[in-house]
Tab-separated table of C-alpha atoms in Angstrom:
chain	number	residue	atom	x	y	z
A	299	MET	CA	-48.460	86.594	-41.369
A	300	GLY	CA	-50.974	89.247	-40.373
A	301	GLU	CA	-52.122	89.408	-36.837
A	302	PHE	CA	-55.601	87.205	-36.420
A	303	THR	CA	-58.539	88.868	-34.421
A	304	LEU	CA	-62.227	88.652	-33.515
A	305	GLU	CA	-62.173	91.946	-31.747
A	306	LEU	CA	-64.329	94.727	-33.344
A	307	ASN	CA	-62.175	97.676	-34.344
A	308	GLU	CA	-63.028	101.025	-33.227
A	309	ASP	CA	-65.236	102.149	-36.108
A	310	GLN	CA	-67.345	98.977	-35.452
A	311	LYS	CA	-67.318	99.486	-31.826
A	312	GLN	CA	-68.959	102.940	-32.006
A	313	VAL	CA	-71.609	101.862	-34.347
A	314	ARG	CA	-72.478	98.965	-32.069
A	315	ASP	CA	-72.859	101.397	-29.444
A	316	TRP	CA	-74.818	103.962	-31.086
A	317	LEU	CA	-77.204	101.039	-32.192
A	318	HIS	CA	-77.172	99.642	-28.672
A	319	GLY	CA	-78.103	102.969	-27.276
A	320	PHE	CA	-81.316	103.342	-30.025
A	321	ALA	CA	-82.447	99.912	-29.192
A	322	ALA	CA	-82.406	100.459	-25.565
A	323	ASP	CA	-83.766	103.989	-25.401
A	324	VAL	CA	-86.119	104.018	-28.389
A	325	MET	CA	-87.232	100.579	-29.102
A	326	ARG	CA	-87.338	98.808	-26.177
A	327	PRO	CA	-89.642	101.233	-24.357
A	328	ALA	CA	-92.205	100.701	-26.958
A	329	ALA	CA	-91.802	97.132	-27.839
A	330	ALA	CA	-95.044	95.748	-25.621
A	331	GLU	CA	-96.925	98.393	-26.968
A	332	TRP	CA	-96.418	97.796	-30.993
A	333	ASP	CA	-96.813	94.046	-30.279
A	334	GLU	CA	-99.967	94.661	-28.609
A	335	ARG	CA	-101.316	96.908	-31.415
A	336	GLU	CA	-99.949	94.666	-34.122
A	337	GLU	CA	-99.052	97.926	-36.311
A	338	THR	CA	-96.028	98.997	-38.311
A	339	PRO	CA	-94.303	101.526	-35.759
A	340	TRP	CA	-94.127	104.348	-38.332
A	341	PRO	CA	-93.045	106.937	-35.628
A	342	ILE	CA	-89.887	104.293	-34.664
A	343	ILE	CA	-88.864	103.878	-38.366
A	344	GLN	CA	-89.030	107.700	-38.846
A	345	GLU	CA	-86.857	108.083	-35.616
A	346	ALA	CA	-84.423	105.765	-37.261
A	347	ALA	CA	-84.489	107.687	-40.491
A	348	LYS	CA	-83.936	110.858	-38.690
A	349	ILE	CA	-80.589	109.729	-36.955
A	350	GLY	CA	-79.419	107.748	-40.030
A	351	ILE	CA	-80.210	103.967	-39.059
A	352	TYR	CA	-83.085	103.436	-41.671
A	353	SER	CA	-81.133	104.696	-44.788
A	354	LEU	CA	-79.517	103.317	-47.878
A	355	ASP	CA	-76.188	104.844	-46.721
A	356	PHE	CA	-76.201	102.994	-43.579
A	357	TYR	CA	-76.681	99.458	-44.822
A	358	ALA	CA	-74.538	100.107	-47.597
A	359	GLN	CA	-71.687	101.041	-45.115
A	360	GLN	CA	-72.334	98.135	-43.254
A	361	PHE	CA	-72.748	96.126	-46.439
A	362	PHE	CA	-69.119	96.907	-47.763
A	363	ASP	CA	-67.471	96.743	-44.309
A	364	PRO	CA	-64.313	94.947	-45.242
A	365	THR	CA	-64.362	92.290	-42.579
A	366	GLY	CA	-68.083	91.165	-43.069
A	367	LEU	CA	-69.248	92.034	-39.723
A	368	GLY	CA	-71.068	94.955	-40.392
A	369	ILE	CA	-74.423	93.856	-41.120
A	370	PRO	CA	-74.402	90.921	-38.447
A	371	MET	CA	-73.441	93.504	-35.567
A	372	ALA	CA	-76.217	95.787	-36.847
A	373	MET	CA	-78.694	93.004	-36.944
A	374	GLU	CA	-77.798	91.525	-33.740
A	375	GLU	CA	-78.071	95.281	-31.856
A	376	LEU	CA	-81.248	95.966	-33.210
A	377	PHE	CA	-83.182	92.500	-32.565
A	378	TRP	CA	-81.678	92.822	-29.318
A	379	GLY	CA	-84.040	95.916	-28.850
A	380	ASP	CA	-87.185	94.162	-30.308
A	381	ALA	CA	-87.538	91.585	-33.017
A	382	GLY	CA	-90.982	93.163	-34.093
A	383	ILE	CA	-89.738	96.318	-34.402
A	384	ALA	CA	-86.298	95.661	-35.775
A	385	LEU	CA	-88.002	93.786	-38.662
A	386	SER	CA	-90.026	96.703	-39.421
A	387	ILE	CA	-86.779	98.785	-39.674
A	388	VAL	CA	-84.635	96.082	-41.848
A	389	GLY	CA	-87.664	94.515	-43.542
A	390	THR	CA	-86.765	96.689	-46.629
A	391	GLY	CA	-83.417	95.275	-46.397
A	392	LEU	CA	-84.539	91.895	-48.037
A	393	ALA	CA	-86.248	93.560	-51.035
A	394	ALA	CA	-82.815	95.608	-51.335
A	395	VAL	CA	-80.785	92.509	-51.342
A	396	GLY	CA	-83.175	90.894	-53.972
A	397	VAL	CA	-82.204	93.969	-56.359
A	398	LEU	CA	-78.534	93.706	-55.242
A	399	ALA	CA	-78.192	90.236	-56.209
A	400	ASN	CA	-80.063	90.134	-59.285
A	401	GLY	CA	-80.283	93.826	-60.816
A	402	THR	CA	-77.900	95.915	-63.052
A	403	GLU	CA	-76.153	98.917	-61.424
A	404	GLU	CA	-78.797	101.179	-63.178
A	405	GLN	CA	-81.502	99.269	-61.359
A	406	ILE	CA	-79.852	99.255	-58.065
A	407	GLY	CA	-79.258	102.819	-58.272
A	408	THR	CA	-82.703	103.687	-59.406
A	409	TRP	CA	-84.707	101.636	-57.092
A	410	VAL	CA	-83.081	100.950	-54.099
A	411	PRO	CA	-83.175	104.511	-52.779
A	412	GLN	CA	-87.069	104.562	-53.553
A	413	MET	CA	-87.524	101.685	-51.069
A	414	TYR	CA	-86.113	103.868	-47.994
A	415	GLY	CA	-87.558	107.383	-48.980
A	416	ASP	CA	-86.033	109.724	-46.483
A	417	ALA	CA	-86.574	111.104	-42.945
A	418	ASN	CA	-89.369	113.445	-43.818
A	419	ASP	CA	-91.116	110.619	-46.029
A	420	VAL	CA	-90.071	107.148	-45.142
A	421	LYS	CA	-90.923	104.242	-47.670
A	422	VAL	CA	-90.534	100.649	-46.939
A	423	ALA	CA	-90.191	97.901	-49.741
A	424	ALA	CA	-91.399	94.080	-49.989
A	425	PHE	CA	-89.649	90.806	-51.486
A	426	CYS	CA	-92.336	88.555	-52.756
A	427	SER	CA	-91.567	84.929	-53.259
A	428	SER	CA	-93.374	82.706	-51.206
A	429	GLU	CA	-96.863	81.545	-52.275
A	430	PRO	CA	-99.807	79.801	-50.636
A	431	ASP	CA	-98.660	76.373	-52.243
A	432	ALA	CA	-94.952	77.369	-52.886
A	433	GLY	CA	-93.055	77.989	-49.867
A	434	SER	CA	-89.887	76.120	-49.533
A	435	ASP	CA	-90.785	74.414	-52.564
A	436	VAL	CA	-89.969	77.123	-54.866
A	437	ALA	CA	-90.351	74.957	-57.850
A	438	SER	CA	-94.160	75.036	-57.274
A	439	MET	CA	-94.337	78.537	-57.672
A	440	ARG	CA	-98.022	79.588	-59.803
A	441	THR	CA	-97.162	83.663	-60.561
A	442	ARG	CA	-96.576	84.109	-63.925
A	443	ALA	CA	-94.784	86.663	-65.994
A	444	VAL	CA	-95.907	86.795	-69.392
A	445	TYR	CA	-93.797	89.127	-71.911
A	446	ASP	CA	-95.715	91.414	-74.280
A	447	GLU	CA	-93.356	92.110	-76.620
A	448	ALA	CA	-95.224	94.718	-78.728
A	449	LYS	CA	-95.279	97.165	-75.479
A	450	ASP	CA	-92.059	95.843	-74.045
A	451	GLU	CA	-94.284	95.033	-70.894
A	452	TRP	CA	-94.007	92.073	-68.590
A	453	VAL	CA	-97.868	91.349	-67.369
A	454	LEU	CA	-98.084	89.537	-63.916
A	455	ASN	CA	-100.704	87.498	-62.359
A	456	GLY	CA	-100.726	85.314	-59.157
A	457	THR	CA	-100.981	85.670	-55.136
A	458	LYS	CA	-97.811	85.971	-52.882
A	459	THR	CA	-98.051	85.246	-49.114
A	460	TRP	CA	-95.856	86.023	-46.060
A	461	ALA	CA	-94.818	89.295	-47.551
A	462	THR	CA	-93.345	91.670	-44.922
A	463	ASN	CA	-94.308	94.813	-45.922
A	464	GLY	CA	-96.545	93.416	-48.449
A	465	GLY	CA	-99.230	95.721	-49.816
A	466	ILE	CA	-98.162	98.560	-47.615
A	467	ALA	CA	-94.429	98.817	-49.388
A	468	ASN	CA	-93.726	101.701	-52.014
A	469	VAL	CA	-91.589	99.251	-54.036
A	470	HIS	CA	-92.187	95.681	-54.286
A	471	VAL	CA	-90.042	93.012	-55.833
A	472	VAL	CA	-91.853	90.015	-57.234
A	473	VAL	CA	-90.514	86.518	-58.074
A	474	ALA	CA	-92.351	84.849	-60.848
A	475	VAL	CA	-92.229	82.155	-63.335
A	476	VAL	CA	-91.253	82.885	-66.945
A	477	ASP	CA	-90.790	79.221	-68.178
A	478	ALA	CA	-92.786	76.806	-66.145
A	479	GLU	CA	-90.835	74.020	-67.976
A	480	LEU	CA	-87.781	74.723	-66.210
A	481	GLY	CA	-89.109	74.512	-62.874
A	482	SER	CA	-87.246	76.766	-60.357
A	483	LYS	CA	-84.733	77.601	-63.049
A	484	GLY	CA	-87.433	79.412	-64.977
A	485	HIS	CA	-88.031	82.254	-62.348
A	486	ALA	CA	-87.180	86.076	-62.632
A	487	SER	CA	-87.438	88.511	-60.133
A	488	PHE	CA	-89.334	91.950	-61.129
A	489	ILE	CA	-89.738	95.152	-59.814
A	490	VAL	CA	-93.310	96.607	-59.303
A	491	PRO	CA	-93.032	100.468	-59.137
A	492	PRO	CA	-95.190	102.366	-56.741
A	493	ASN	CA	-98.931	102.781	-57.482
A	494	THR	CA	-98.761	100.094	-60.446
A	495	PRO	CA	-102.371	99.348	-61.034
A	496	GLY	CA	-103.264	95.628	-60.272
A	497	LEU	CA	-101.181	95.239	-57.336
A	498	SER	CA	-103.286	94.916	-53.851
A	499	GLN	CA	-102.997	93.530	-50.609
A	500	GLY	CA	-104.917	90.715	-49.649
A	501	GLN	CA	-104.961	88.773	-46.182
A	502	LYS	CA	-102.934	90.786	-43.502
A	503	PHE	CA	-101.788	88.017	-41.102
A	504	GLN	CA	-102.499	87.946	-37.291
A	505	LYS	CA	-99.127	86.353	-36.123
A	506	HIS	CA	-97.640	84.535	-32.921
A	507	GLY	CA	-94.625	86.880	-32.895
A	508	ILE	CA	-92.752	89.879	-34.281
A	509	ARG	CA	-96.080	91.474	-34.306
A	510	ALA	CA	-95.180	94.885	-34.818
A	511	SER	CA	-93.666	93.695	-38.420
A	512	HIS	CA	-96.630	93.708	-41.373
A	513	THR	CA	-96.875	90.729	-43.142
A	514	ALA	CA	-99.700	89.999	-45.687
A	515	GLU	CA	-100.695	88.413	-48.912
A	516	VAL	CA	-100.011	90.597	-52.206
A	517	VAL	CA	-102.214	89.741	-55.017
A	518	LEU	CA	-101.224	90.365	-58.613
A	519	GLU	CA	-104.111	90.793	-61.220
A	520	ASP	CA	-102.911	91.751	-64.793
A	521	VAL	CA	-100.262	93.913	-63.165
A	522	ARG	CA	-97.862	95.490	-65.952
A	523	VAL	CA	-94.334	96.519	-65.409
A	524	PRO	CA	-92.057	98.115	-67.964
A	525	GLY	CA	-89.455	95.838	-69.522
A	526	HIS	CA	-86.666	97.417	-67.764
A	527	CYS	CA	-88.449	96.191	-64.536
A	528	LEU	CA	-87.041	92.918	-65.217
A	529	LEU	CA	-84.097	92.423	-62.661
A	530	GLY	CA	-81.002	91.980	-64.575
A	531	GLY	CA	-82.497	92.802	-68.238
A	532	LYS	CA	-83.741	90.658	-70.780
A	533	ASP	CA	-80.808	89.867	-72.373
A	534	LYS	CA	-79.375	88.027	-69.142
A	535	LEU	CA	-82.802	86.256	-68.788
A	536	ASP	CA	-82.702	84.770	-72.212
A	537	GLU	CA	-79.026	83.686	-71.981
A	538	ARG	CA	-79.964	81.913	-68.564
A	539	LEU	CA	-83.000	80.259	-69.719
A	540	ALA	CA	-80.953	79.051	-72.893
A	541	ARG	CA	-78.255	77.652	-70.766
A	542	ALA	CA	-81.159	75.855	-68.534
A	543	ARG	CA	-82.677	74.291	-71.626
A	544	GLU	CA	-79.251	72.984	-73.053
A	545	LYS	CA	-78.787	71.616	-69.715
A	546	ALA	CA	-82.425	69.968	-69.716
A	547	LYS	CA	-82.076	68.567	-73.135
A	548	ALA	CA	-78.304	67.101	-72.514
A	549	GLY	CA	-79.851	65.359	-69.247
A	550	GLY	CA	-82.813	63.763	-71.434
A	551	LYS	CA	-85.275	64.039	-68.526
A	552	GLY	CA	-86.320	67.694	-68.823
A	553	ALA	CA	-85.464	69.917	-65.948
A	554	PRO	CA	-83.687	68.544	-63.011
A	555	PRO	CA	-85.165	69.311	-59.102
A	556	SER	CA	-84.027	72.758	-57.783
A	557	GLY	CA	-80.672	73.112	-56.693
A	558	SER	CA	-78.847	70.811	-59.276
A	559	TRP	CA	-78.064	73.398	-61.997
A	560	GLY	CA	-74.846	74.378	-60.692
A	561	SER	CA	-74.153	77.924	-62.249
A	562	VAL	CA	-77.602	78.380	-63.398
A	563	LYS	CA	-79.134	80.516	-60.793
A	564	ASN	CA	-82.464	80.936	-59.364
A	565	ALA	CA	-83.549	84.723	-58.338
A	566	ALA	CA	-85.445	83.834	-54.989
A	567	MET	CA	-82.412	81.326	-53.719
A	568	ALA	CA	-79.822	84.096	-54.787
A	569	THR	CA	-81.629	86.293	-52.447
A	570	PHE	CA	-82.201	83.859	-49.918
A	571	GLU	CA	-78.514	82.816	-49.782
A	572	ALA	CA	-77.118	86.477	-49.247
A	573	SER	CA	-79.434	86.896	-46.225
A	574	ARG	CA	-79.149	83.764	-44.178
A	575	PRO	CA	-76.338	84.745	-42.008
A	576	ALA	CA	-77.784	88.024	-41.139
A	577	VAL	CA	-81.028	86.254	-40.117
A	578	GLY	CA	-78.716	84.372	-37.858
A	579	ALA	CA	-77.562	87.564	-36.624
A	580	MET	CA	-81.163	88.645	-35.651
A	581	ALA	CA	-81.644	85.002	-33.822
A	582	VAL	CA	-78.583	85.628	-31.779
A	583	GLY	CA	-79.790	89.070	-31.009
A	584	THR	CA	-83.326	88.044	-29.643
A	585	ALA	CA	-81.206	84.866	-27.689
A	586	ARG	CA	-79.073	87.578	-26.027
A	587	ALA	CA	-81.820	89.700	-24.880
A	588	ALA	CA	-83.648	86.910	-23.260
A	589	TYR	CA	-80.437	85.384	-21.829
A	590	GLU	CA	-79.474	88.661	-20.554
A	591	VAL	CA	-82.851	89.145	-18.787
A	592	ALA	CA	-82.805	85.487	-17.328
A	593	LEU	CA	-79.100	86.342	-15.749
A	594	ASP	CA	-80.417	89.449	-14.261
A	595	TYR	CA	-83.591	87.776	-12.698
A	596	ALA	CA	-81.290	84.684	-11.464
A	597	LYS	CA	-79.187	87.403	-9.717
A	598	THR	CA	-81.444	89.100	-7.767
A	599	ARG	CA	-84.412	86.649	-7.400
A	600	VAL	CA	-83.611	85.138	-3.980
A	601	GLN	CA	-85.321	81.664	-2.888
A	602	PHE	CA	-84.708	79.861	-0.180
A	603	GLY	CA	-82.511	82.479	1.680
A	604	ARG	CA	-80.013	82.897	-1.773
A	605	PRO	CA	-80.405	83.964	-5.214
A	606	ILE	CA	-81.547	81.291	-7.549
A	607	ILE	CA	-78.413	81.664	-9.406
A	608	GLU	CA	-76.579	79.842	-6.510
A	609	ASN	CA	-78.576	76.908	-7.390
A	610	GLN	CA	-76.461	74.623	-9.579
A	611	GLY	CA	-79.601	73.750	-11.875
A	612	VAL	CA	-80.135	77.222	-12.672
A	613	ALA	CA	-76.387	78.415	-12.847
A	614	PHE	CA	-75.641	75.557	-15.556
A	615	GLN	CA	-78.467	76.162	-17.477
A	616	LEU	CA	-77.356	80.129	-17.997
A	617	ALA	CA	-73.907	78.555	-18.733
A	618	ASP	CA	-75.417	76.603	-21.715
A	619	MET	CA	-76.990	79.579	-22.719
A	620	ALA	CA	-74.000	81.750	-22.688
A	621	THR	CA	-72.140	78.993	-24.590
A	622	GLN	CA	-74.480	78.526	-27.314
A	623	ILE	CA	-75.390	82.487	-27.898
A	624	ASP	CA	-71.505	82.764	-28.455
A	625	ALA	CA	-71.357	79.482	-30.890
A	626	ALA	CA	-74.186	80.947	-33.004
A	627	ARG	CA	-72.304	84.351	-33.205
A	628	LEU	CA	-69.230	82.657	-34.242
A	629	LEU	CA	-70.901	80.996	-37.038
A	630	VAL	CA	-72.662	83.780	-37.951
A	631	TRP	CA	-69.530	85.824	-38.263
A	632	ARG	CA	-67.514	83.050	-40.309
A	633	ALA	CA	-70.456	83.074	-42.724
A	634	SER	CA	-70.523	86.828	-43.136
A	635	TRP	CA	-66.559	87.225	-43.359
A	636	MET	CA	-66.636	84.319	-46.040
A	637	ALA	CA	-69.383	86.180	-48.305
A	638	THR	CA	-67.407	89.244	-47.882
A	639	ALA	CA	-64.039	87.610	-49.046
A	640	GLY	CA	-65.706	85.966	-51.825
A	641	LYS	CA	-65.080	82.429	-50.163
A	642	PRO	CA	-68.166	79.956	-51.489
A	643	PHE	CA	-70.012	78.244	-48.989
A	644	THR	CA	-68.874	74.773	-49.863
A	645	ALA	CA	-70.073	73.493	-46.612
A	646	ALA	CA	-73.419	75.476	-46.783
A	647	GLU	CA	-71.936	77.824	-43.911
A	648	GLY	CA	-74.590	80.108	-44.689
A	649	SER	CA	-77.348	77.657	-43.812
A	650	MET	CA	-75.277	76.370	-40.907
A	651	SER	CA	-75.384	79.829	-39.210
A	652	LYS	CA	-79.016	80.226	-39.895
A	653	LEU	CA	-79.874	76.842	-38.799
A	654	TYR	CA	-77.839	76.783	-35.645
A	655	ALA	CA	-78.584	80.402	-34.331
A	656	SER	CA	-82.403	80.088	-35.064
A	657	GLU	CA	-82.425	76.893	-32.996
A	658	VAL	CA	-80.290	78.365	-30.251
A	659	ALA	CA	-83.105	81.434	-30.097
A	660	LYS	CA	-85.833	79.099	-29.506
A	661	LYS	CA	-84.046	76.998	-26.825
A	662	VAL	CA	-82.721	80.126	-24.993
A	663	THR	CA	-85.926	82.227	-25.034
A	664	ALA	CA	-87.872	79.033	-23.690
A	665	GLN	CA	-84.873	78.465	-20.782
A	666	ALA	CA	-85.334	82.180	-19.928
A	667	ILE	CA	-89.040	81.697	-19.305
A	668	GLN	CA	-88.426	78.638	-17.350
A	669	ILE	CA	-85.700	80.765	-14.881
A	670	LEU	CA	-88.307	83.438	-14.550
A	671	GLY	CA	-90.860	80.913	-13.736
A	672	GLY	CA	-94.585	82.381	-13.418
A	673	ASN	CA	-93.181	85.544	-13.918
A	674	GLY	CA	-91.407	84.458	-17.408
A	675	TYR	CA	-95.142	83.307	-18.595
A	676	THR	CA	-96.652	87.004	-18.213
A	677	ARG	CA	-96.251	89.955	-20.170
A	678	GLU	CA	-95.051	91.763	-17.481
A	679	TYR	CA	-91.609	90.434	-18.509
A	680	PRO	CA	-90.201	90.602	-21.693
A	681	VAL	CA	-89.238	86.815	-22.285
A	682	GLU	CA	-92.531	85.683	-23.105
A	683	ARG	CA	-92.681	87.899	-25.906
A	684	MET	CA	-89.142	87.177	-27.125
A	685	HIS	CA	-89.786	83.342	-26.877
A	686	ARG	CA	-92.899	84.118	-29.208
A	687	ASP	CA	-90.678	86.247	-31.427
A	688	ALA	CA	-87.990	83.419	-31.705
A	689	ALA	CA	-90.354	81.016	-33.069
A	690	ILE	CA	-90.027	82.744	-36.581
A	691	TYR	CA	-86.223	82.272	-37.256
A	692	THR	CA	-86.574	78.634	-37.843
A	693	ILE	CA	-89.350	79.020	-40.274
A	694	PHE	CA	-88.824	82.389	-42.558
A	695	GLU	CA	-86.130	82.516	-45.201
A	696	GLY	CA	-85.590	78.682	-45.167
A	697	THR	CA	-87.168	76.549	-42.491
A	698	SER	CA	-84.655	74.705	-40.301
A	699	GLU	CA	-85.607	71.391	-42.169
A	700	ILE	CA	-84.396	73.058	-45.544
A	701	GLN	CA	-81.244	74.396	-44.179
A	702	ARG	CA	-80.432	70.723	-42.982
A	703	MET	CA	-81.161	69.714	-46.600
A	704	VAL	CA	-79.021	72.404	-48.160
A	705	ILE	CA	-75.972	71.296	-45.808
A	706	SER	CA	-76.567	67.740	-46.220
A	707	ARG	CA	-76.402	67.979	-49.766
A	708	ALA	CA	-73.598	70.007	-49.660
A	709	LEU	CA	-71.689	67.654	-47.569
A	710	ALA	CA	-72.693	64.901	-50.006
A	711	LYS	CA	-70.791	66.345	-52.948
């Protein structure tokens, strides 16, 4: 029997230390500035590109780590540095995952490199799924894609919202309805190439946290994309829709609710399923950062003649924080290993990791502010920013309520 270990190997440790150095030396000193500016930190993205962190090659190497720990390890270290800047660096990855989850090998090879550009001309990409009236309820999506057979083009119309890098991206991946009668099973993903007429940026959102990451609406007005921009190809789409229609007909009640088709895959959900453990790792990074600030502060802050960590009330809080962070990391690592090993999430292990880690991040960052007292409430200390940043983890890529619904449905099978 092979040896069981949770220890990173030497190559993984070197990558971790390299990322930690970039996060400590480049990201953290700039974090407060870009949070205040609420702008995409292009200079830092370019620095990341120059040393190879912001590149397709780097993320491919981590993605294909045979242990499955490459991506969560990278996410934790970068988000330990700063969540807003880190999301600007890794946000393109969600669009890339959208192509990897739904595209052909040719589409992957064509479009994913264009999402990153190069060190001299960095680019970003955007994944556009949510809409003003369709967030968690993907079946309510209104953006339509109509096939123009004469020109072999798809015509897209609608408005997307909450799009990371929306409107400033070189490549947009857009989820749209191709058969409204099939609900969420009638969706497909499309590549919108650079400078395509009809795509524009709508409202840019001013956010509570992760303010260095660009979030905006994307407006699609008669956007025409070539037929080869349908991810997976039209033959595959037609086969998938035909299976969905057969199942609906057999059921006699039309299209069933989202998630009940089994093998009939939804384009947006396939992307989120692949990315949930990575989001959990982001939350672990932010939680760990706040915990370390609180721990250092508790060791050096003297009140009533002794460091406050010697007070049981503070010490027990720190003990709980450390335990919860480790538990969250282990859930993330398990889900990441399962995905790499090809083991199905029969108990919604991906959602478990995202749910628990995101809730821990909110709780730990709030406790860190409490331990720092009045100092924690000011912007002179980073835990205030970390607390604002942590709020997003229980919201994006499936709220905590949605994760609980996914887990409970899995348990009920």
